[in-house]
Amino acid sequence: MAGSTSHDLIIIGGGPGGYTAGIYAQRAALKTVLIEKGIPGGQLNNTDEVENWPGTEKITGAELAMKFSQHAAVYDLEVMNREVVAVEPGINHHTVTLDNGETLATHAVILATGGSPKKLGIPGEDKYYGKGVSYCAVCDGFFFRNKTVVVVGGGDSALEEALYLAKLAKQVYIAHRRDAFRAGMILQKRVLNEKRITVLWDTVLTEIQANDQGVNGVITKNTKDGATNTLATDGVFVFIGFDPNNSLVPAGTRMNANGYVIGDEKCETNTPGIFAIGDLKEKYAKQIITAAADGCTAALAAAHYVESKKAGL
Ligand code: NAP
């Protein structure tokens, strides 16, 4: 099928950006497929409560993800549950290869592949992943009821997840490498008022230790005086940011030094017909609403691009 164009638009990734693009593309009558390898919503499913989606004061990430997918279904968006392994740009069309070897030809591609949690890169982190080391409080917090956990990071994710864990665990430590949080003020205030949370300022972890039962402690280091300490804990939750999932970005497409794709105001990359949105794209604010806004912009721009392509312009 790669010889002829099977689609006007292929959206890769089913997070808030991908689904918004799908809704706009269907409304613009583009022949579209959204390809997602996991469940609808992407990182949203790892988020406990969303409190900044306008019009909805509070909703769980999983519920909002479900609403996105249901909304897209109203417009009959085709959703394919597969992994994309390559995107190859072409002059007449672009080719998208799936994990089963199938190829799809399309005029435009929206890359909405998001990011993956960054790792600390310390001894014990990989070894004890799933045995006390986690990157998702909503997924794994349940196993730490009435236990002690250490959360690493000082951004919005770390503080949100620490607050979630404080509802389950008996003690939550937040280890942050500086003496001030990066997170927004509302979250900071909530964390500092939560009795079950203790902040370890100027602190990094240098090792995660375990016994037969799983994680039982961490070695901490003070970033100011170098003092080391052993802290007993049952779990370690790491929230130190994300790396963009850029493995499908075609060669020659511009990215910044951190691997985020550089797009213009239409979210189009320097490779014509290839758009990048959401957490994959270089931008100031990485929020659900900005990912959704990118999805809208890219789909409208893709519609214009496809129209020009079909008109032979
Ligand atoms: P982030 O804002 O990049 O924060 C990462 C945190 O981890 C920072 O405090 C950083 O410390 C720390 N860190 C980074 N590398 C580290 C290392 N190797 N060792 C120890 N600490 C390390 O990442 P995020 O919290 O995942 O948020 C990502 C984006 O999503 C942000 O734009 C955020 O605003 C957004 N977000 C928004 C919400 C919301 O609005 N409710 C919720 C979640 C995420 P430094 O501060 O010293 O750099």
CSV table of C-alpha atoms and ligand atoms in Angstrom, one decimal:
chain,number,residue,atom,x,y,z
A,1,MET,CA,0.0,0.0,0.0
A,2,ALA,CA,3.0,2.2,0.4
A,3,GLY,CA,3.1,2.9,-3.4
A,4,SER,CA,-0.2,4.9,-3.2
A,5,THR,CA,-1.3,7.3,-0.5
A,6,SER,CA,-3.4,5.4,2.0
A,7,HIS,CA,-4.0,8.3,4.3
A,8,ASP,CA,-4.1,12.1,4.3
A,9,LEU,CA,-2.7,12.2,7.8
A,10,ILE,CA,-1.2,9.7,10.2
A,11,ILE,CA,-1.0,10.8,13.9
A,12,ILE,CA,1.6,8.8,15.9
A,13,GLY,CA,0.8,8.8,19.7
A,14,GLY,CA,-2.5,8.9,21.6
A,15,GLY,CA,-1.9,11.5,24.3
A,16,PRO,CA,-3.8,14.8,24.7
A,17,GLY,CA,-2.1,16.2,21.7
A,18,GLY,CA,-2.6,13.2,19.4
A,19,TYR,CA,-6.3,12.9,20.3
A,20,THR,CA,-6.9,16.6,19.8
A,21,ALA,CA,-5.2,16.4,16.4
A,22,GLY,CA,-7.5,13.5,15.6
A,23,ILE,CA,-10.6,15.3,16.5
A,24,TYR,CA,-9.7,18.4,14.4
A,25,ALA,CA,-8.5,16.2,11.5
A,26,GLN,CA,-11.8,14.3,11.4
A,27,ARG,CA,-13.7,17.6,11.5
A,28,ALA,CA,-11.6,18.8,8.6
A,29,ALA,CA,-12.5,15.6,6.7
A,30,LEU,CA,-8.9,14.3,6.4
A,31,LYS,CA,-8.6,10.6,6.0
A,32,THR,CA,-6.8,10.0,9.2
A,33,VAL,CA,-5.5,7.2,11.4
A,34,LEU,CA,-4.1,7.6,14.9
A,35,ILE,CA,-1.6,4.9,15.8
A,36,GLU,CA,-0.9,4.3,19.5
A,37,LYS,CA,1.1,1.4,21.0
A,38,GLY,CA,-0.3,1.6,24.5
A,39,ILE,CA,-3.6,2.7,26.0
A,40,PRO,CA,-5.2,6.0,25.1
A,41,GLY,CA,-3.9,9.0,27.0
A,42,GLY,CA,-0.2,8.4,27.3
A,43,GLN,CA,1.4,10.0,30.3
A,44,LEU,CA,-2.0,11.2,31.4
A,45,ASN,CA,-2.7,7.7,32.7
A,46,ASN,CA,0.2,8.2,35.2
A,47,THR,CA,-1.4,11.4,36.5
A,48,ASP,CA,-3.6,11.2,39.6
A,49,GLU,CA,-5.7,14.4,39.5
A,50,VAL,CA,-5.8,17.0,36.8
A,51,GLU,CA,-6.9,20.4,38.2
A,52,ASN,CA,-6.0,22.8,35.4
A,53,TRP,CA,-8.0,21.5,32.4
A,54,PRO,CA,-10.4,24.5,32.0
A,55,GLY,CA,-14.1,23.7,32.6
A,56,THR,CA,-13.3,20.7,34.7
A,57,GLU,CA,-12.2,21.5,38.2
A,58,LYS,CA,-10.9,18.1,39.1
A,59,ILE,CA,-10.7,14.8,37.1
A,60,THR,CA,-8.3,11.9,37.2
A,61,GLY,CA,-5.8,11.6,34.4
A,62,ALA,CA,-7.3,8.2,33.4
A,63,GLU,CA,-10.8,9.6,33.2
A,64,LEU,CA,-9.7,12.6,31.1
A,65,ALA,CA,-7.8,10.2,28.8
A,66,MET,CA,-11.0,8.1,28.4
A,67,LYS,CA,-13.0,11.3,27.6
A,68,PHE,CA,-10.5,12.2,24.8
A,69,SER,CA,-10.8,8.8,23.3
A,70,GLN,CA,-14.6,8.8,23.5
A,71,HIS,CA,-14.8,12.3,22.0
A,72,ALA,CA,-12.6,11.2,19.0
A,73,ALA,CA,-14.8,8.2,18.6
A,74,VAL,CA,-17.8,10.5,18.1
A,75,TYR,CA,-16.0,11.7,14.9
A,76,ASP,CA,-15.2,8.1,13.9
A,77,LEU,CA,-11.4,8.6,14.2
A,78,GLU,CA,-9.7,5.4,13.2
A,79,VAL,CA,-7.4,4.3,16.0
A,80,MET,CA,-4.8,1.5,15.4
A,81,ASN,CA,-3.2,-0.2,18.3
A,82,ARG,CA,0.2,-0.9,17.0
A,83,GLU,CA,3.8,0.3,17.3
A,84,VAL,CA,5.3,2.5,14.6
A,85,VAL,CA,9.0,1.6,14.0
A,86,ALA,CA,9.9,4.1,11.3
A,87,VAL,CA,8.8,7.3,9.5
A,88,GLU,CA,10.5,7.9,6.2
A,89,PRO,CA,9.9,11.2,4.5
A,90,GLY,CA,9.3,11.3,0.7
A,91,ILE,CA,8.6,13.8,-1.9
A,92,ASN,CA,5.2,12.5,-3.0
A,93,HIS,CA,4.3,10.9,0.3
A,94,HIS,CA,5.7,9.8,3.6
A,95,THR,CA,6.0,6.2,4.6
A,96,VAL,CA,5.1,4.9,8.1
A,97,THR,CA,6.2,1.4,8.9
A,98,LEU,CA,4.5,-0.6,11.6
A,99,ASP,CA,6.0,-3.3,13.9
A,100,ASN,CA,4.4,-6.0,11.8
A,101,GLY,CA,6.2,-4.8,8.7
A,102,GLU,CA,3.1,-3.2,7.2
A,103,THR,CA,3.7,0.2,5.5
A,104,LEU,CA,1.3,3.1,5.2
A,105,ALA,CA,1.7,6.0,2.8
A,106,THR,CA,0.5,9.4,3.9
A,107,HIS,CA,0.6,13.0,2.9
A,108,ALA,CA,1.2,14.3,6.4
A,109,VAL,CA,2.5,12.9,9.7
A,110,ILE,CA,1.9,14.4,13.2
A,111,LEU,CA,4.5,13.1,15.7
A,112,ALA,CA,2.8,13.1,19.1
A,113,THR,CA,5.1,10.6,20.8
A,114,GLY,CA,5.6,12.5,24.1
A,115,GLY,CA,8.4,11.7,26.5
A,116,SER,CA,9.6,9.0,28.9
A,117,PRO,CA,10.7,9.5,32.5
A,118,LYS,CA,14.3,10.4,33.0
A,119,LYS,CA,16.4,8.1,35.2
A,120,LEU,CA,18.8,8.9,38.0
A,121,GLY,CA,21.5,6.6,36.7
A,122,ILE,CA,22.6,5.4,40.1
A,123,PRO,CA,23.3,1.8,41.3
A,124,GLY,CA,20.2,-0.1,42.2
A,125,GLU,CA,17.8,2.0,40.0
A,126,ASP,CA,17.5,-0.5,37.1
A,127,LYS,CA,18.1,-3.6,39.2
A,128,TYR,CA,15.2,-2.8,41.6
A,129,TYR,CA,12.8,-1.3,39.1
A,130,GLY,CA,9.4,-3.0,39.9
A,131,LYS,CA,10.9,-4.1,43.3
A,132,GLY,CA,10.5,-0.7,45.0
A,133,VAL,CA,11.7,1.6,42.3
A,134,SER,CA,8.9,3.3,40.3
A,135,TYR,CA,8.3,6.2,37.9
A,136,CYS,CA,4.5,6.2,38.4
A,137,ALA,CA,2.8,6.8,41.8
A,138,VAL,CA,-0.7,6.2,40.4
A,139,CYS,CA,0.4,2.8,39.1
A,140,ASP,CA,2.4,1.6,42.1
A,141,GLY,CA,1.4,3.7,45.1
A,142,PHE,CA,-1.0,1.1,46.3
A,143,PHE,CA,1.8,-1.2,47.2
A,144,PHE,CA,3.2,1.3,49.6
A,145,ARG,CA,0.2,1.8,51.9
A,146,ASN,CA,1.4,2.6,55.5
A,147,LYS,CA,5.0,2.3,54.3
A,148,THR,CA,7.9,4.8,53.8
A,149,VAL,CA,8.8,6.2,50.3
A,150,VAL,CA,11.3,8.6,48.9
A,151,VAL,CA,10.3,10.9,46.0
A,152,VAL,CA,13.1,12.4,44.0
A,153,GLY,CA,12.7,15.7,42.2
A,154,GLY,CA,11.5,19.3,42.8
A,155,GLY,CA,9.2,19.9,39.8
A,156,ASP,CA,5.4,19.8,39.4
A,157,SER,CA,5.5,16.0,38.8
A,158,ALA,CA,7.5,15.2,41.9
A,159,LEU,CA,5.3,17.4,44.2
A,160,GLU,CA,2.0,16.2,42.7
A,161,GLU,CA,3.0,12.6,43.0
A,162,ALA,CA,4.3,13.1,46.6
A,163,LEU,CA,0.9,14.5,47.6
A,164,TYR,CA,-0.7,11.5,46.0
A,165,LEU,CA,1.6,9.1,47.9
A,166,ALA,CA,1.0,11.0,51.1
A,167,LYS,CA,-2.6,9.7,51.0
A,168,LEU,CA,-1.3,6.1,51.1
A,169,ALA,CA,2.1,6.0,52.7
A,170,LYS,CA,2.8,6.7,56.3
A,171,GLN,CA,5.9,8.8,55.5
A,172,VAL,CA,7.0,10.5,52.3
A,173,TYR,CA,10.4,12.1,51.9
A,174,ILE,CA,11.1,14.4,49.0
A,175,ALA,CA,14.8,14.5,48.1
A,176,HIS,CA,15.5,17.6,46.1
A,177,ARG,CA,19.0,18.6,44.9
A,178,ARG,CA,18.5,22.3,45.6
A,179,ASP,CA,17.1,24.4,48.4
A,180,ALA,CA,14.1,25.6,46.4
A,181,PHE,CA,11.4,23.8,44.4
A,182,ARG,CA,10.9,24.3,40.7
A,183,ALA,CA,7.2,23.4,41.0
A,184,GLY,CA,4.3,26.0,41.0
A,185,MET,CA,3.5,27.8,44.2
A,186,ILE,CA,0.1,26.0,44.9
A,187,LEU,CA,1.8,22.6,44.9
A,188,GLN,CA,4.7,23.9,47.0
A,189,LYS,CA,2.3,25.2,49.7
A,190,ARG,CA,0.3,22.0,49.7
A,191,VAL,CA,3.5,19.9,50.1
A,192,LEU,CA,4.9,22.1,52.9
A,193,ASN,CA,1.6,21.8,54.8
A,194,GLU,CA,1.3,18.1,54.4
A,195,LYS,CA,2.4,16.5,57.7
A,196,ARG,CA,3.3,13.2,56.2
A,197,ILE,CA,5.8,14.8,53.8
A,198,THR,CA,9.4,15.7,54.9
A,199,VAL,CA,11.5,17.6,52.4
A,200,LEU,CA,15.2,16.7,52.3
A,201,TRP,CA,16.7,19.9,50.7
A,202,ASP,CA,20.1,19.8,48.9
A,203,THR,CA,19.9,16.1,48.8
A,204,VAL,CA,20.6,13.6,46.0
A,205,LEU,CA,20.5,9.8,46.1
A,206,THR,CA,23.7,8.0,45.3
A,207,GLU,CA,22.5,4.4,45.7
A,208,ILE,CA,19.3,2.4,46.1
A,209,GLN,CA,19.7,-0.7,48.3
A,210,ALA,CA,17.4,-3.7,48.7
A,211,ASN,CA,17.1,-7.1,50.4
A,212,ASP,CA,15.1,-10.2,49.3
A,213,GLN,CA,11.8,-8.3,49.9
A,214,GLY,CA,12.8,-5.4,47.6
A,215,VAL,CA,14.0,-1.9,48.3
A,216,ASN,CA,14.9,-1.2,52.0
A,217,GLY,CA,17.0,1.9,51.8
A,218,VAL,CA,18.9,4.6,50.0
A,219,ILE,CA,22.2,6.4,50.4
A,220,THR,CA,21.8,10.1,50.3
A,221,LYS,CA,24.4,12.9,49.8
A,222,ASN,CA,24.1,16.5,50.8
A,223,THR,CA,24.9,18.6,47.7
A,224,LYS,CA,26.3,21.5,49.9
A,225,ASP,CA,28.6,19.7,52.4
A,226,GLY,CA,28.9,16.3,50.8
A,227,ALA,CA,27.7,14.5,53.9
A,228,THR,CA,26.3,11.0,53.2
A,229,ASN,CA,23.5,9.2,55.1
A,230,THR,CA,21.6,6.0,54.9
A,231,LEU,CA,17.8,6.4,54.9
A,232,ALA,CA,15.4,3.4,55.4
A,233,THR,CA,12.6,3.3,52.8
A,234,ASP,CA,10.4,0.8,51.1
A,235,GLY,CA,10.2,2.6,47.8
A,236,VAL,CA,11.8,5.2,45.6
A,237,PHE,CA,9.7,7.2,43.2
A,238,VAL,CA,11.7,9.2,40.6
A,239,PHE,CA,10.2,12.3,39.0
A,240,ILE,CA,13.1,14.3,37.6
A,241,GLY,CA,11.7,15.2,34.2
A,242,PHE,CA,11.2,13.6,30.8
A,243,ASP,CA,13.3,12.8,27.7
A,244,PRO,CA,11.5,13.3,24.4
A,245,ASN,CA,10.6,10.1,22.6
A,246,ASN,CA,12.3,11.2,19.4
A,247,SER,CA,13.4,7.9,17.9
A,248,LEU,CA,10.9,8.2,15.0
A,249,VAL,CA,11.9,11.8,14.1
A,250,PRO,CA,13.2,11.5,10.5
A,251,ALA,CA,16.9,12.2,9.9
A,252,GLY,CA,17.5,15.8,9.0
A,253,THR,CA,14.6,17.1,11.1
A,254,ARG,CA,15.9,19.9,13.4
A,255,MET,CA,16.0,19.2,17.1
A,256,ASN,CA,17.6,21.2,20.0
A,257,ALA,CA,20.5,20.0,22.1
A,258,ASN,CA,18.1,18.1,24.5
A,259,GLY,CA,16.4,16.2,21.6
A,260,TYR,CA,13.2,18.2,21.4
A,261,VAL,CA,11.9,18.8,17.9
A,262,ILE,CA,12.0,22.4,16.7
A,263,GLY,CA,8.8,23.4,15.0
A,264,ASP,CA,7.3,26.6,13.6
A,265,GLU,CA,4.1,28.3,14.8
A,266,LYS,CA,2.2,25.7,12.8
A,267,CYS,CA,4.1,22.9,14.6
A,268,GLU,CA,5.6,22.0,11.3
A,269,THR,CA,9.2,20.8,11.3
A,270,ASN,CA,11.8,21.7,8.6
A,271,THR,CA,10.7,18.4,6.9
A,272,PRO,CA,7.6,19.4,4.9
A,273,GLY,CA,4.5,17.6,6.0
A,274,ILE,CA,6.0,16.3,9.2
A,275,PHE,CA,4.6,18.0,12.3
A,276,ALA,CA,5.7,17.6,16.0
A,277,ILE,CA,3.5,18.4,18.9
A,278,GLY,CA,3.2,18.1,22.7
A,279,ASP,CA,6.1,17.0,24.9
A,280,LEU,CA,8.1,16.0,21.8
A,281,LYS,CA,8.3,19.7,20.7
A,282,GLU,CA,10.6,22.4,22.0
A,283,LYS,CA,8.4,24.9,24.0
A,284,TYR,CA,8.1,26.8,27.2
A,285,ALA,CA,5.2,25.1,29.0
A,286,LYS,CA,4.6,21.3,28.8
A,287,GLN,CA,1.0,21.0,29.9
A,288,ILE,CA,-2.0,19.0,28.9
A,289,ILE,CA,-3.6,22.1,27.5
A,290,THR,CA,-0.5,23.1,25.5
A,291,ALA,CA,-0.2,19.6,24.0
A,292,ALA,CA,-3.9,19.8,23.0
A,293,ALA,CA,-3.3,23.3,21.6
A,294,ASP,CA,-0.4,21.9,19.5
A,295,GLY,CA,-2.7,19.1,18.3
A,296,CYS,CA,-5.3,21.6,17.1
A,297,THR,CA,-2.7,23.8,15.4
A,298,ALA,CA,-0.9,20.9,13.7
A,299,ALA,CA,-4.1,19.3,12.4
A,300,LEU,CA,-5.4,22.6,10.9
A,301,ALA,CA,-2.0,23.2,9.3
A,302,ALA,CA,-1.8,19.6,8.1
A,303,ALA,CA,-5.3,20.0,6.5
A,304,HIS,CA,-3.9,23.0,4.6
A,305,TYR,CA,-0.8,21.1,3.6
A,306,VAL,CA,-2.8,18.1,2.3
A,307,GLU,CA,-5.1,20.4,0.3
A,308,SER,CA,-2.0,22.0,-1.4
A,309,LYS,CA,-0.5,18.6,-2.0
A,310,LYS,CA,-3.7,17.3,-3.7
A,311,ALA,CA,-3.9,20.4,-5.8
A,312,GLY,CA,-0.4,19.7,-6.9
A,313,LEU,CA,1.0,23.0,-5.4
B,1,NAP,P1,10.8,19.3,35.6
B,1,NAP,O1,9.9,20.5,35.7
B,1,NAP,O2,11.9,19.3,34.5
B,1,NAP,O3,11.5,19.1,37.0
B,1,NAP,C1,12.4,18.1,37.2
B,1,NAP,C2,12.9,18.2,38.6
B,1,NAP,O4,13.8,17.1,38.8
B,1,NAP,C3,13.6,19.5,38.9
B,1,NAP,O5,13.3,19.9,40.2
B,1,NAP,C4,15.1,19.1,38.8
B,1,NAP,O6,15.9,19.8,39.7
B,1,NAP,C5,15.1,17.7,39.3
B,1,NAP,N1,16.1,16.9,38.6
B,1,NAP,C6,16.4,16.9,37.3
B,1,NAP,N2,17.5,16.0,37.0
B,1,NAP,C7,17.8,15.5,38.3
B,1,NAP,C8,18.8,14.6,38.7
B,1,NAP,N3,19.6,14.0,37.8
B,1,NAP,N4,18.9,14.3,40.0
B,1,NAP,C9,18.0,14.9,40.9
B,1,NAP,N5,17.1,15.8,40.6
B,1,NAP,C10,17.0,16.1,39.3
B,1,NAP,O7,10.0,17.9,35.3
B,1,NAP,P2,8.5,17.5,35.7
B,1,NAP,O8,8.2,17.9,37.1
B,1,NAP,O9,8.4,16.1,35.2
B,1,NAP,O10,7.6,18.4,34.8
B,1,NAP,C11,7.8,18.3,33.3
B,1,NAP,C12,6.9,19.4,32.7
B,1,NAP,O11,5.5,19.0,32.9
B,1,NAP,C13,7.0,20.8,33.4
B,1,NAP,O12,6.9,21.8,32.4
B,1,NAP,C14,5.9,20.9,34.3
B,1,NAP,O13,5.5,22.2,34.6
B,1,NAP,C15,4.8,20.1,33.6
B,1,NAP,N6,3.9,19.5,34.6
B,1,NAP,C16,2.8,20.2,35.0
B,1,NAP,C17,1.9,19.8,35.9
B,1,NAP,C18,0.8,20.6,36.3
B,1,NAP,O14,0.7,21.7,35.8
B,1,NAP,N7,0.0,20.2,37.2
B,1,NAP,C19,2.1,18.5,36.4
B,1,NAP,C20,3.2,17.7,36.0
B,1,NAP,C21,4.1,18.2,35.1
B,1,NAP,P3,16.2,21.4,39.5
B,1,NAP,O15,15.0,22.1,39.9
B,1,NAP,O16,17.4,21.7,40.4
B,1,NAP,O17,16.5,21.5,38.0
